[in-house]
Tab-separated table of C-alpha atoms in Angstrom:
chain	number	residue	atom	x	y	z
H	1	MET	CA	21.826	-34.208	-31.199
H	2	ARG	CA	18.100	-33.625	-30.731
H	3	SER	CA	18.498	-33.528	-26.958
H	4	PHE	CA	21.411	-31.107	-27.201
H	5	SER	CA	19.620	-28.741	-29.576
H	6	HIS	CA	16.501	-28.833	-27.397
H	7	LYS	CA	18.413	-27.844	-24.225
H	8	THR	CA	20.681	-25.257	-25.830
H	9	PRO	CA	18.252	-22.249	-25.747
H	10	ALA	CA	17.343	-22.881	-22.092
H	11	LEU	CA	21.013	-23.209	-21.199
H	12	LEU	CA	21.855	-19.956	-22.963
H	13	VAL	CA	19.058	-18.138	-21.125
H	14	LYS	CA	20.302	-19.553	-17.810
H	15	ILE	CA	23.881	-18.453	-18.525
H	16	ILE	CA	22.768	-14.957	-19.567
H	17	LEU	CA	20.604	-14.472	-16.452
H	18	LEU	CA	23.252	-15.822	-14.079
H	19	GLY	CA	25.887	-13.702	-15.825
H	20	ALA	CA	23.735	-10.598	-15.379
H	21	LEU	CA	23.221	-11.429	-11.697
H	22	ASN	CA	26.941	-11.932	-11.100
H	23	ALA	CA	27.807	-8.759	-13.013
H	24	PHE	CA	25.332	-6.804	-10.899
H	25	THR	CA	26.847	-8.230	-7.706
H	26	PHE	CA	30.410	-7.362	-8.811
H	27	TRP	CA	29.220	-3.825	-9.543
H	28	ALA	CA	27.100	-3.316	-6.420
H	29	VAL	CA	29.264	-4.864	-3.681
H	30	PRO	CA	32.219	-2.394	-3.942
H	31	ILE	CA	29.748	0.503	-3.805
H	32	LEU	CA	28.031	-0.983	-0.752
H	33	LEU	CA	31.382	-1.549	0.945
H	34	SER	CA	32.445	2.040	0.238
H	35	HIS	CA	29.298	3.203	2.030
H	36	LYS	CA	29.973	0.737	4.894
H	37	THR	CA	26.706	-1.119	4.345
H	38	TRP	CA	28.218	-4.451	5.338
H	39	PHE	CA	24.939	-6.335	5.705
H	40	PHE	CA	23.746	-5.740	2.148
H	41	ALA	CA	27.192	-6.418	0.710
H	42	ALA	CA	27.298	-9.801	2.476
H	43	TYR	CA	23.672	-10.476	1.499
H	44	PHE	CA	24.331	-9.976	-2.219
H	45	VAL	CA	27.522	-12.044	-2.169
H	46	ILE	CA	25.962	-14.990	-0.302
H	47	SER	CA	22.753	-14.847	-2.350
H	48	THR	CA	24.639	-14.827	-5.655
H	49	ILE	CA	26.874	-17.746	-4.647
H	50	LEU	CA	23.838	-19.711	-3.455
H	51	ILE	CA	21.870	-19.062	-6.671
H	52	ASP	CA	24.879	-19.996	-8.805
H	53	TYR	CA	25.305	-23.249	-6.869
H	54	VAL	CA	21.627	-24.197	-7.104
H	55	PHE	CA	21.083	-23.369	-10.765
H	56	LEU	CA	24.376	-24.804	-12.003
H	57	ASN	CA	23.761	-28.080	-10.192
H	58	SER	CA	21.350	-30.350	-12.052
H	59	LYS	CA	20.554	-32.289	-8.853
H	60	ARG	CA	19.183	-29.289	-6.913
H	61	ILE	CA	15.777	-29.199	-8.583
H	62	ALA	CA	13.782	-28.387	-5.451
H	63	GLY	CA	16.203	-25.590	-4.545
H	64	LYS	CA	15.574	-23.863	-7.877
H	65	TYR	CA	12.013	-23.223	-6.760
H	66	ILE	CA	12.641	-22.541	-3.080
H	67	VAL	CA	15.898	-20.561	-2.926
H	68	PRO	CA	14.874	-17.474	-4.994
H	69	GLY	CA	11.669	-17.121	-2.986
H	70	VAL	CA	13.510	-17.439	0.329
H	71	ILE	CA	16.109	-14.862	-0.744
H	72	LEU	CA	13.427	-12.352	-1.717
H	73	LEU	CA	11.447	-13.127	1.455
H	74	LEU	CA	14.479	-12.315	3.592
H	75	LEU	CA	15.093	-9.045	1.754
H	76	PHE	CA	11.557	-7.690	1.477
H	77	GLN	CA	9.805	-9.187	4.516
H	78	VAL	CA	12.153	-10.436	7.232
H	79	TYR	CA	14.745	-7.642	7.034
H	80	PRO	CA	12.190	-4.758	7.113
H	81	ALA	CA	10.455	-6.392	10.095
H	82	LEU	CA	13.725	-6.825	11.997
H	83	PHE	CA	14.918	-3.332	11.065
H	84	THR	CA	11.635	-1.834	12.278
H	85	GLY	CA	12.066	-3.727	15.536
H	86	TYR	CA	15.582	-2.311	15.890
H	87	ILE	CA	14.412	1.251	15.173
H	88	ALA	CA	11.816	0.896	17.951
H	89	PHE	CA	14.688	0.776	20.452
H	90	THR	CA	16.432	3.903	19.089
H	91	ASN	CA	15.804	7.656	19.016
H	92	TYR	CA	15.821	7.713	15.193
H	93	SER	CA	13.879	10.918	14.475
H	94	THR	CA	14.216	14.452	13.151
H	95	GLY	CA	17.426	15.850	14.572
H	96	HIS	CA	18.786	12.376	15.272
H	97	PHE	CA	19.399	10.884	11.821
H	98	LEU	CA	23.204	11.029	11.769
H	99	ASP	CA	25.880	8.985	13.489
H	100	LYS	CA	27.759	10.696	16.312
H	101	GLU	CA	30.859	11.600	14.293
H	102	SER	CA	28.840	13.200	11.489
H	103	ALA	CA	26.561	15.000	13.953
H	104	ILE	CA	29.550	16.597	15.732
H	105	GLU	CA	30.999	17.713	12.393
H	106	VAL	CA	27.693	19.383	11.529
H	107	MET	CA	27.501	21.041	14.958
H	108	VAL	CA	30.947	22.578	14.533
H	109	SER	CA	30.428	23.575	10.885
H	110	ASN	CA	27.068	25.193	11.696
H	111	SER	CA	28.712	27.339	14.350
H	112	TYR	CA	30.926	29.296	11.923
H	113	GLU	CA	30.401	33.073	12.042
H	114	LEU	CA	32.056	36.116	10.484
H	115	VAL	CA	35.327	37.201	12.081
H	116	ASN	CA	34.081	40.813	11.920
H	117	ASP	CA	31.518	42.842	10.027
H	118	ASP	CA	34.033	43.721	7.300
H	119	ALA	CA	35.251	40.130	6.688
H	120	ILE	CA	33.859	39.844	3.141
H	121	TYR	CA	36.274	39.754	0.174
H	122	SER	CA	35.798	39.792	-3.599
H	123	MET	CA	36.823	36.554	-5.247
H	124	GLN	CA	37.047	34.642	-8.521
H	125	ILE	CA	37.117	30.858	-8.869
H	126	ALA	CA	39.963	29.211	-10.784
H	127	LYS	CA	41.684	25.871	-11.238
H	128	ASP	CA	45.365	25.118	-10.632
H	129	ARG	CA	46.837	24.206	-14.031
H	130	LEU	CA	49.294	21.710	-12.508
H	131	SER	CA	47.248	19.889	-9.848
H	132	GLY	CA	43.744	20.601	-11.175
H	133	GLU	CA	42.730	21.697	-7.668
H	134	ILE	CA	39.990	24.312	-7.225
H	135	ALA	CA	41.409	27.648	-6.039
H	136	LEU	CA	39.831	30.900	-4.885
H	137	ILE	CA	41.598	33.999	-6.208
H	138	ILE	CA	40.866	36.445	-3.364
H	139	ARG	CA	41.524	40.209	-3.381
H	140	ASP	CA	42.713	41.184	0.099
H	141	LYS	CA	41.803	44.475	1.760
H	142	ASP	CA	45.243	45.941	0.948
H	143	GLY	CA	44.828	45.173	-2.782
H	144	SER	CA	47.059	42.094	-2.838
H	145	PHE	CA	45.844	38.696	-4.061
H	146	LEU	CA	45.690	35.279	-2.402
H	147	ALA	CA	45.321	31.820	-3.915
H	148	ALA	CA	43.202	29.882	-1.400
H	149	LYS	CA	43.003	26.099	-1.828
H	150	LYS	CA	41.906	23.415	0.620
H	151	SER	CA	45.539	22.406	0.925
H	152	GLY	CA	46.496	25.911	2.025
H	153	THR	CA	46.617	29.640	1.207
H	154	SER	CA	49.477	31.505	-0.493
H	155	LYS	CA	50.090	35.016	-1.814
H	156	ILE	CA	50.153	35.648	-5.550
H	157	PRO	CA	52.891	37.953	-6.893
H	158	THR	CA	51.580	41.149	-8.485
H	159	SER	CA	53.464	40.267	-11.675
H	160	ALA	CA	51.339	37.104	-12.040
H	161	ILE	CA	48.083	39.072	-12.110
H	162	THR	CA	46.583	40.498	-15.314
H	163	PRO	CA	43.867	43.031	-14.396
H	164	GLY	CA	40.719	43.276	-16.499
H	165	SER	CA	38.790	46.302	-17.694
H	166	ASP	CA	35.825	45.576	-15.386
H	167	GLY	CA	37.891	45.657	-12.202
H	168	LYS	CA	38.216	41.891	-12.076
H	169	VAL	CA	41.240	39.773	-12.828
H	170	SER	CA	41.381	38.615	-16.451
H	171	ALA	CA	44.241	36.118	-16.032
H	172	VAL	CA	46.410	34.616	-13.295
H	173	GLU	CA	49.700	32.908	-14.018
H	174	GLY	CA	49.506	29.177	-13.167
H	175	PHE	CA	45.702	29.234	-12.848
H	176	LYS	CA	42.760	28.979	-15.246
H	177	LEU	CA	39.814	31.226	-14.405
H	178	LEU	CA	36.557	29.295	-14.771
H	179	SER	CA	33.670	30.446	-16.940
H	180	ASP	CA	30.057	30.563	-15.745
H	181	ALA	CA	29.276	27.286	-17.506
H	182	GLU	CA	32.242	25.575	-15.847
H	183	LEU	CA	31.193	26.953	-12.467
H	184	MET	CA	27.681	25.542	-12.828
H	185	SER	CA	29.104	22.059	-13.446
H	186	ILE	CA	30.957	22.072	-10.101
H	187	ILE	CA	28.548	24.165	-8.023
H	188	GLU	CA	27.865	21.322	-5.567
H	189	GLN	CA	31.502	21.330	-4.438
H	190	PHE	CA	31.046	24.701	-2.735
H	191	ASN	CA	28.334	23.609	-0.288
H	192	ASP	CA	31.003	22.687	2.258
H	193	PHE	CA	34.058	24.511	0.898
H	194	TYR	CA	36.236	25.862	3.723
H	195	VAL	CA	39.768	27.079	3.017
H	196	PRO	CA	42.316	27.711	5.823
H	197	ALA	CA	42.970	31.441	6.295
H	198	GLY	CA	45.478	31.189	9.144
H	199	GLY	CA	44.988	30.689	12.852
H	200	ASN	CA	41.567	29.198	13.484
H	201	GLN	CA	39.976	31.145	10.616
H	202	PHE	CA	38.679	29.990	7.233
H	203	PHE	CA	37.495	31.405	3.921
H	204	ARG	CA	33.950	30.283	3.056
H	205	VAL	CA	32.350	30.792	-0.360
H	206	ALA	CA	29.412	33.211	-0.043
H	207	ASP	CA	28.639	33.341	-3.774
H	208	PHE	CA	30.570	33.133	-7.052
H	209	ASN	CA	32.012	36.608	-6.512
H	210	ALA	CA	32.715	36.799	-2.780
H	211	VAL	CA	34.063	34.864	0.209
H	212	GLU	CA	33.611	35.349	3.938
H	213	LYS	CA	36.335	35.001	6.552
H	214	VAL	CA	34.774	32.938	9.341
H	215	GLN	CA	35.796	31.187	12.521
H	216	PRO	CA	34.066	28.383	14.483
H	217	VAL	CA	32.306	29.215	17.732
H	218	LEU	CA	32.321	25.566	18.858
H	219	ALA	CA	35.359	23.306	19.260
H	220	TYR	CA	35.260	19.554	19.840
H	221	ASP	CA	37.715	17.809	22.176
H	222	LYS	CA	37.777	14.157	21.170
H	223	ALA	CA	39.791	13.060	24.223
H	224	LYS	CA	37.245	14.546	26.645
H	225	ASP	CA	34.300	13.895	24.296
H	226	GLN	CA	32.933	17.392	24.813
H	227	ILE	CA	32.180	20.522	22.810
H	228	THR	CA	33.228	23.938	24.093
H	229	ASN	CA	31.849	27.324	23.106
H	230	ILE	CA	35.029	29.296	22.467
H	231	SER	CA	33.448	32.687	23.153
H	232	THR	CA	31.521	31.793	26.339
H	233	GLY	CA	33.464	28.823	27.671
H	234	VAL	CA	30.299	26.735	28.110
H	235	THR	CA	30.891	23.013	27.649
H	236	TYR	CA	28.478	20.463	26.211
H	237	ARG	CA	28.651	16.742	26.922
H	238	PRO	CA	26.764	13.780	25.405
H	239	ASP	CA	23.646	12.560	27.195
H	240	LYS	CA	21.694	9.293	26.919
H	241	ASN	CA	19.400	10.734	24.246
H	242	GLY	CA	22.073	11.256	21.609
H	243	SER	CA	22.578	15.018	22.106
H	244	MET	CA	25.266	17.407	23.280
H	245	VAL	CA	23.837	19.171	26.332
H	246	SER	CA	25.261	21.826	28.676
H	247	ALA	CA	24.963	21.756	32.451
H	248	ASP	CA	22.000	24.166	32.138
H	249	GLY	CA	20.154	21.826	29.764
H	250	GLU	CA	20.937	23.752	26.563
H	251	GLU	CA	21.071	21.360	23.611
H	252	ILE	CA	23.032	21.678	20.379
H	253	GLU	CA	21.423	20.381	17.219
H	254	PRO	CA	21.604	18.038	15.467
H	255	GLY	CA	21.911	14.947	17.639
H	256	TRP	CA	22.791	11.420	16.606
H	257	THR	CA	21.092	8.041	16.508
H	258	THR	CA	21.539	5.907	19.602
H	259	THR	CA	19.725	3.118	21.408
H	260	VAL	CA	17.300	4.244	24.108
H	261	GLY	CA	16.088	0.870	25.369
H	262	TRP	CA	12.375	0.617	26.122
H	263	ARG	CA	11.838	4.387	26.202
H	264	ASN	CA	9.584	4.479	23.115
H	265	PHE	CA	7.431	1.651	24.468
H	266	THR	CA	7.115	3.216	27.918
H	267	LYS	CA	6.304	6.570	26.314
H	268	VAL	CA	3.369	5.002	24.462
H	269	ALA	CA	2.169	3.305	27.663
H	270	THR	CA	2.712	6.103	30.199
H	271	ASP	CA	2.814	9.461	28.381
H	272	GLN	CA	-0.733	10.882	28.345
H	273	ARG	CA	-0.056	12.621	25.021
H	274	TYR	CA	0.152	9.185	23.398
H	275	ARG	CA	-1.640	6.826	25.789
H	276	GLY	CA	-5.017	8.589	25.724
H	277	PRO	CA	-5.262	9.075	21.943
H	278	MET	CA	-3.878	5.595	21.298
H	279	GLY	CA	-6.589	4.068	23.502
H	280	LEU	CA	-9.253	5.832	21.417
H	281	VAL	CA	-7.527	4.819	18.190
H	282	LEU	CA	-7.205	1.204	19.301
H	283	ALA	CA	-10.884	0.994	20.320
H	284	TRP	CA	-11.983	2.415	16.964
H	285	THR	CA	-9.595	0.076	15.105
H	286	PHE	CA	-11.223	-3.026	16.587
H	287	SER	CA	-14.718	-1.598	16.135
H	288	TYR	CA	-14.062	-0.427	12.591
H	289	ALA	CA	-12.686	-3.786	11.419
H	290	ALA	CA	-15.535	-5.706	13.057
H	291	LEU	CA	-18.274	-3.426	11.714
H	292	VAL	CA	-16.854	-3.514	8.186
H	293	VAL	CA	-16.634	-7.315	8.141
H	294	LEU	CA	-20.110	-7.842	9.660
H	295	SER	CA	-21.891	-5.283	7.474
H	296	THR	CA	-20.250	-6.315	4.213
H	297	PHE	CA	-20.793	-10.006	4.952
H	298	PHE	CA	-24.445	-9.453	5.787
H	299	PHE	CA	-25.171	-7.513	2.600
H	300	GLY	CA	-22.976	-9.796	0.508
H	301	LEU	CA	-24.769	-12.883	1.806
H	302	VAL	CA	-28.226	-11.363	1.253
H	303	LEU	CA	-27.326	-10.400	-2.318
H	304	ALA	CA	-25.858	-13.845	-2.950
H	305	LEU	CA	-29.059	-15.519	-1.733
H	306	VAL	CA	-31.274	-13.237	-3.828
H	307	LEU	CA	-29.217	-13.512	-6.997
H	308	ASN	CA	-28.855	-17.269	-6.599
H	309	HIS	CA	-32.616	-17.811	-6.755
H	310	PRO	CA	-33.423	-19.911	-9.863
H	311	ARG	CA	-36.520	-17.856	-10.754
H	312	LEU	CA	-34.659	-14.533	-10.891
H	313	LYS	CA	-34.073	-13.296	-14.435
H	314	LEU	CA	-30.975	-11.439	-15.666
H	315	ARG	CA	-28.906	-12.823	-12.800
H	316	ARG	CA	-25.662	-12.500	-14.747
H	317	VAL	CA	-26.317	-8.810	-15.446
H	318	TYR	CA	-26.978	-8.072	-11.791
H	319	ARG	CA	-23.884	-9.976	-10.719
H	320	SER	CA	-21.752	-8.084	-13.226
H	321	LEU	CA	-23.053	-4.746	-11.931
H	322	LEU	CA	-22.282	-5.727	-8.339
H	323	ILE	CA	-18.663	-6.423	-9.245
H	324	VAL	CA	-18.083	-2.840	-10.483
H	325	PRO	CA	-17.039	-1.392	-7.060
H	326	TYR	CA	-14.617	-4.306	-6.617
H	327	ALA	CA	-13.109	-3.757	-10.079
H	328	MET	CA	-12.551	0.005	-9.726
H	329	PRO	CA	-9.153	1.247	-8.437
H	330	SER	CA	-9.533	1.754	-4.691
H	331	VAL	CA	-7.479	4.972	-4.613
H	332	LEU	CA	-9.681	6.594	-7.250
H	333	SER	CA	-12.870	5.400	-5.546
H	334	LEU	CA	-11.846	6.776	-2.152
H	335	LEU	CA	-10.923	10.180	-3.565
H	336	VAL	CA	-14.249	10.361	-5.414
H	337	TRP	CA	-16.132	9.477	-2.220
H	338	ALA	CA	-14.168	12.132	-0.306
H	339	GLY	CA	-15.397	14.703	-2.813
H	340	MET	CA	-18.964	13.418	-2.611
H	341	PHE	CA	-18.924	13.788	1.190
H	342	ASN	CA	-17.773	17.426	1.016
H	343	GLU	CA	-20.029	19.446	3.311
H	344	GLU	CA	-20.456	22.467	1.007
H	345	PHE	CA	-19.994	21.151	-2.526
H	346	GLY	CA	-20.492	17.384	-2.176
H	347	VAL	CA	-23.080	15.572	-4.296
H	348	ILE	CA	-24.604	13.795	-1.282
H	349	ASN	CA	-25.488	16.943	0.648
H	350	ARG	CA	-26.790	18.609	-2.506
H	351	MET	CA	-29.028	15.675	-3.331
H	352	LEU	CA	-30.378	15.528	0.231
H	353	HIS	CA	-30.568	19.360	0.513
H	354	THR	CA	-28.716	19.187	3.823
H	355	SER	CA	-25.378	20.300	5.256
H	356	ILE	CA	-24.300	17.190	7.138
H	357	PRO	CA	-20.681	17.551	8.378
H	358	TRP	CA	-19.639	14.178	6.999
H	359	LEU	CA	-15.891	14.656	7.388
H	360	SER	CA	-15.682	17.275	10.161
H	361	ASP	CA	-17.860	15.656	12.849
H	362	GLN	CA	-16.264	12.678	14.625
H	363	TRP	CA	-19.374	10.455	14.492
H	364	MET	CA	-20.457	11.364	10.976
H	365	ALA	CA	-16.891	10.820	9.755
H	366	LYS	CA	-17.016	7.292	11.164
H	367	VAL	CA	-20.377	6.724	9.477
H	368	ALA	CA	-18.899	7.967	6.185
H	369	VAL	CA	-15.980	5.569	6.492
H	370	LEU	CA	-18.313	2.635	7.133
H	371	ILE	CA	-20.550	3.574	4.196
H	372	VAL	CA	-17.603	3.676	1.804
H	373	GLN	CA	-16.249	0.366	3.083
H	374	LEU	CA	-19.723	-1.161	2.758
H	375	TRP	CA	-19.790	-0.068	-0.877
H	376	ALA	CA	-16.248	-1.285	-1.564
H	377	GLY	CA	-16.308	-4.534	0.453
H	378	THR	CA	-19.752	-5.944	-0.317
H	379	PRO	CA	-18.783	-7.234	-3.821
H	380	TYR	CA	-16.005	-9.367	-2.327
H	381	MET	CA	-18.352	-10.826	0.276
H	382	PHE	CA	-20.956	-11.356	-2.442
H	383	LEU	CA	-18.457	-13.355	-4.504
H	384	ILE	CA	-17.285	-15.647	-1.729
H	385	SER	CA	-20.842	-16.084	-0.417
H	386	THR	CA	-22.058	-17.018	-3.903
H	387	GLY	CA	-19.325	-19.600	-4.188
H	388	ALA	CA	-20.126	-21.041	-0.760
H	389	ILE	CA	-23.873	-21.211	-1.484
H	390	GLN	CA	-23.396	-22.859	-4.860
H	391	ALA	CA	-21.081	-25.409	-3.234
H	392	LEU	CA	-23.705	-26.486	-0.681
H	393	PRO	CA	-24.838	-30.102	-1.114
H	394	SER	CA	-28.256	-29.921	-2.802
H	395	GLU	CA	-29.271	-33.243	-1.236
H	396	ILE	CA	-29.282	-31.771	2.278
H	397	VAL	CA	-31.427	-28.793	1.299
H	398	GLU	CA	-33.853	-30.999	-0.644
H	399	ALA	CA	-34.123	-33.480	2.232
H	400	ALA	CA	-34.939	-30.662	4.651
H	401	ALA	CA	-37.659	-29.364	2.307
H	402	VAL	CA	-39.133	-32.877	2.003
H	403	ASP	CA	-39.226	-33.157	5.805
H	404	GLY	CA	-41.355	-30.024	5.850
H	405	ALA	CA	-38.750	-27.466	6.936
H	406	SER	CA	-39.696	-23.887	6.062
H	407	PRO	CA	-37.294	-21.732	3.963
H	408	GLN	CA	-36.418	-19.766	7.110
H	409	LYS	CA	-35.451	-22.926	9.018
H	410	VAL	CA	-33.474	-24.212	6.021
H	411	PHE	CA	-31.518	-20.946	5.977
H	412	TRP	CA	-30.861	-20.645	9.728
H	413	ASN	CA	-30.245	-24.322	10.472
H	414	ILE	CA	-28.579	-25.563	7.286
H	415	LYS	CA	-27.401	-22.928	4.813
H	416	LEU	CA	-25.997	-20.338	7.236
H	417	PRO	CA	-24.001	-22.823	9.422
H	418	LEU	CA	-22.497	-24.485	6.333
H	419	VAL	CA	-21.639	-21.126	4.735
H	420	LEU	CA	-20.049	-19.892	7.972
H	421	MET	CA	-18.079	-23.117	8.277
H	422	THR	CA	-16.621	-22.479	4.827
H	423	LEU	CA	-16.123	-18.716	5.080
H	424	THR	CA	-14.947	-18.256	8.685
H	425	PRO	CA	-11.213	-18.291	7.759
H	426	LEU	CA	-11.876	-15.740	5.007
H	427	LEU	CA	-13.854	-13.532	7.386
H	428	ILE	CA	-11.017	-13.626	9.907
H	429	ALA	CA	-8.549	-12.768	7.143
H	430	SER	CA	-10.805	-9.904	6.059
H	431	TYR	CA	-10.836	-8.663	9.651
H	432	ALA	CA	-7.030	-8.695	9.753
H	433	TYR	CA	-6.916	-6.864	6.406
H	434	ASN	CA	-9.284	-4.118	7.542
H	435	PHE	CA	-7.362	-3.871	10.815
H	436	SER	CA	-4.463	-2.430	8.793
H	437	ASN	CA	-6.301	-0.913	5.810
H	438	PHE	CA	-4.317	2.339	5.707
H	439	GLY	CA	-5.623	3.692	2.406
H	440	ALA	CA	-9.292	3.384	3.323
H	441	ILE	CA	-8.797	5.830	6.196
H	442	TYR	CA	-6.037	8.135	5.030
H	443	LEU	CA	-7.421	8.837	1.558
H	444	LEU	CA	-10.994	9.429	2.727
H	445	THR	CA	-10.728	11.365	5.999
H	446	GLY	CA	-7.000	11.681	6.617
H	447	GLY	CA	-7.780	10.209	10.026
H	448	GLY	CA	-9.736	13.322	10.979
H	449	PRO	CA	-11.325	15.097	12.637
H	450	THR	CA	-8.433	15.700	15.011
H	451	ILE	CA	-8.402	14.502	18.621
H	452	ILE	CA	-7.475	17.705	20.473
H	453	SER	CA	-5.690	15.934	23.331
H	454	SER	CA	-3.289	14.278	20.877
H	455	GLY	CA	-1.602	17.552	20.009
H	456	GLY	CA	-2.915	17.439	16.452
H	457	ILE	CA	-1.469	14.010	15.617
H	458	ALA	CA	-4.287	11.478	16.060
H	459	GLY	CA	-7.797	11.715	14.617
H	460	HIS	CA	-11.163	10.196	15.514
H	461	THR	CA	-11.180	7.955	12.414
H	462	ASP	CA	-7.509	6.951	12.648
H	463	ILE	CA	-6.829	3.267	12.919
H	464	LEU	CA	-3.605	1.978	14.405
H	465	ILE	CA	-1.687	1.887	11.111
H	466	SER	CA	-2.638	5.452	10.085
H	467	TYR	CA	-1.835	6.681	13.602
H	468	THR	CA	1.570	5.022	13.263
H	469	TYR	CA	2.113	6.840	9.965
H	470	LYS	CA	1.303	10.179	11.585
H	471	LEU	CA	3.665	9.477	14.467
H	472	ALA	CA	6.400	8.716	11.953
H	473	PHE	CA	5.990	11.894	9.898
H	474	MET	CA	4.045	14.453	11.966
H	475	SER	CA	5.067	14.128	15.623
H	476	GLY	CA	7.507	16.159	17.697
H	477	LYS	CA	9.923	18.241	15.632
H	478	GLY	CA	9.038	16.408	12.430
H	479	ASN	CA	9.597	12.678	12.048
H	480	ASP	CA	9.780	10.224	14.951
H	481	TYR	CA	10.496	6.819	13.448
H	482	GLY	CA	11.522	5.295	16.766
H	483	LEU	CA	8.160	6.016	18.400
H	484	ALA	CA	6.254	4.974	15.264
H	485	SER	CA	8.180	1.690	15.131
H	486	ALA	CA	7.208	0.973	18.731
H	487	VAL	CA	3.530	1.481	17.858
H	488	SER	CA	3.889	-0.601	14.691
H	489	PHE	CA	5.269	-3.377	16.891
H	490	PHE	CA	1.947	-3.440	18.756
H	491	ASN	CA	0.142	-3.460	15.418
H	492	PHE	CA	2.297	-6.399	14.299
H	493	LEU	CA	1.460	-8.378	17.436
H	494	LEU	CA	-2.266	-7.801	16.978
H	495	VAL	CA	-2.318	-8.701	13.272
H	496	ALA	CA	-0.059	-11.705	13.877
H	497	SER	CA	-2.389	-12.932	16.616
H	498	ILE	CA	-5.389	-12.591	14.312
H	499	SER	CA	-3.523	-14.410	11.521
H	500	ILE	CA	-2.472	-17.277	13.799
H	501	TYR	CA	-6.048	-17.628	14.983
H	502	SER	CA	-7.179	-17.661	11.352
H	503	PHE	CA	-4.739	-20.453	10.487
H	504	ARG	CA	-5.886	-22.517	13.454
H	505	LYS	CA	-9.514	-21.909	12.567
H	506	SER	CA	-8.837	-22.992	8.966
H	507	ARG	CA	-7.255	-26.206	10.198
H	508	THR	CA	-10.237	-26.853	12.493
H	509	MET	CA	-12.650	-26.298	9.615
H	510	GLU	CA	-10.687	-28.690	7.398
H	511	ASN	CA	-10.928	-31.408	10.043
H	512	MET	CA	-14.676	-30.808	10.445
H	513	ILE	CA	-15.254	-31.002	6.710
C-alpha cells in the first residue's frame, strides 16, 4: 500500500501529460493535413507514438531521457538546417513565394479590368434565406435588379423588390439585407469575391455600395501551360526561373518557387555585386573575431593576474564591479553604446570636445565595434582566466621561485603556458561565437557604413551573418531567401570547421593533462 500511494501522484502526472500530448496531436494533425504539410503531420504522429511507448514502458529508462531531447533536436536544429540547405537551391524570394498553381491564379486575377468606363453598378449585400449564401443585389442600368451569387446570377422580379425612401432597396423577397454590423463581420470574404456576369465577365465588389463589371485580360491554357493576353494575343510561357515570360522577355508577376540548382552559389562566387562585397565582409569577419578574442583575453588575463595578487585589498569589490558589463542585457548595452558614439549628440564626443565620425567612417566604425566588444567581453575572459590561475598547482610556482626564477619568467614559462593549455578550447569557442555574433554588429552600427559597390546591401562592419540577414531581407526586389541561404551555408561550413577544431583541441588538451 505504501508503494502504491507513493507512485500514484507521479503516475497521475504522467497520464495527464501524455493525455495532453495525445490530445494536441489529435487536434493538430488534421489541421496540418488540410494544409498539406505532410512532414509535420508525420513528425507529430511518430513523435507521439514514440513518447507514449517509451514512457508507458517501465523498462525504457534510458529512452525517457534521450528520446524527448532527440525529438526536440530534430525539430529545432536538424530540420531548420536541412530546410535552409533546401532553400539555397531554390529561387525562394520576393515575387516567388507561391507554388505554380497559386501564382497563375494570382496572375489571372490581377489582370481583371473594367469592361468599360461605365461598368459600375449600385449594390446592396444580402443573404439567401434558404441557402445562407451571400448575394449581391445589383441595380442594372435599365432599373431592373439582379441577384448575383458565386453559383450564378439571376434576375429578381419587380414584385419582389420593396423600394426604400433613400433610393435603396428596403427589402427583397427571399433575401435578408445585411446591416453594417453584419457586413463588418464578413468583410474578409469580399477580398476575392467574383460573381459570374455572363460570357467571360464578372461582378467584383468595389465597396459596400457598388460593384464593378470586369473581365480578365490574361487567360491560362493548362494543356499548353501558357498564358495568353486576350487583347494583344501575346503568349507567356514558364522559364527556368519560375516565371511566365513572353518571347520578348516581358515577365508577369508573381512567379513561383522552383529549384534553380547551384545558381545561388555561383552568383555569390561569380557575380561582382556579391563577390566583391562578400570578400570584404569575410576578411573583416575573420579579423573581427580574432581581434575581439585576443584583446578581451589579454585584458581579462591582466585583470585576473592583478586581482589575484594576495596583497591587493578589496579584491572582491573590484571583481564584482568587473562583472557588471557581463551581467547587463547585451541588447540594452549595445543600444546605449550606439547613442554614446553619436557624432553630434554622443557623450563620448562631448567629453572629448571632438566630432569623431564613430559610426559613419569605415575605420572608426570598426574601432567602435572593437571597443564595445572589449568592454562586453573582458568580464568573461576575466572570469575564466581567474579560474585557470587559481587552479594552477602552487607547488610548481613555488619551486620556480625557489630556483631563482624572476616573476616575469614564472609568468611566461609557467603560468601563461598552463593557462593557455586550459583555456584554448574556450578561446576557440569564443572565436566561433564572435564569428556569428549578429547582435553585436547589427544593433551598434547596422553593419554600416555602406559599401557602395554592394548596391547598398553590405556594410564595412558587416560580418558574414549580418550580411546574410541583409541579403535575406534587403536585396533585389525585397527578400531573397535563396541567396541568403547559400551564404549561410558558407557560414555554417566555417563555424562547423572551427567547432570541429575546437573539439579536437579539447581532446588533445585532455590527453596532455
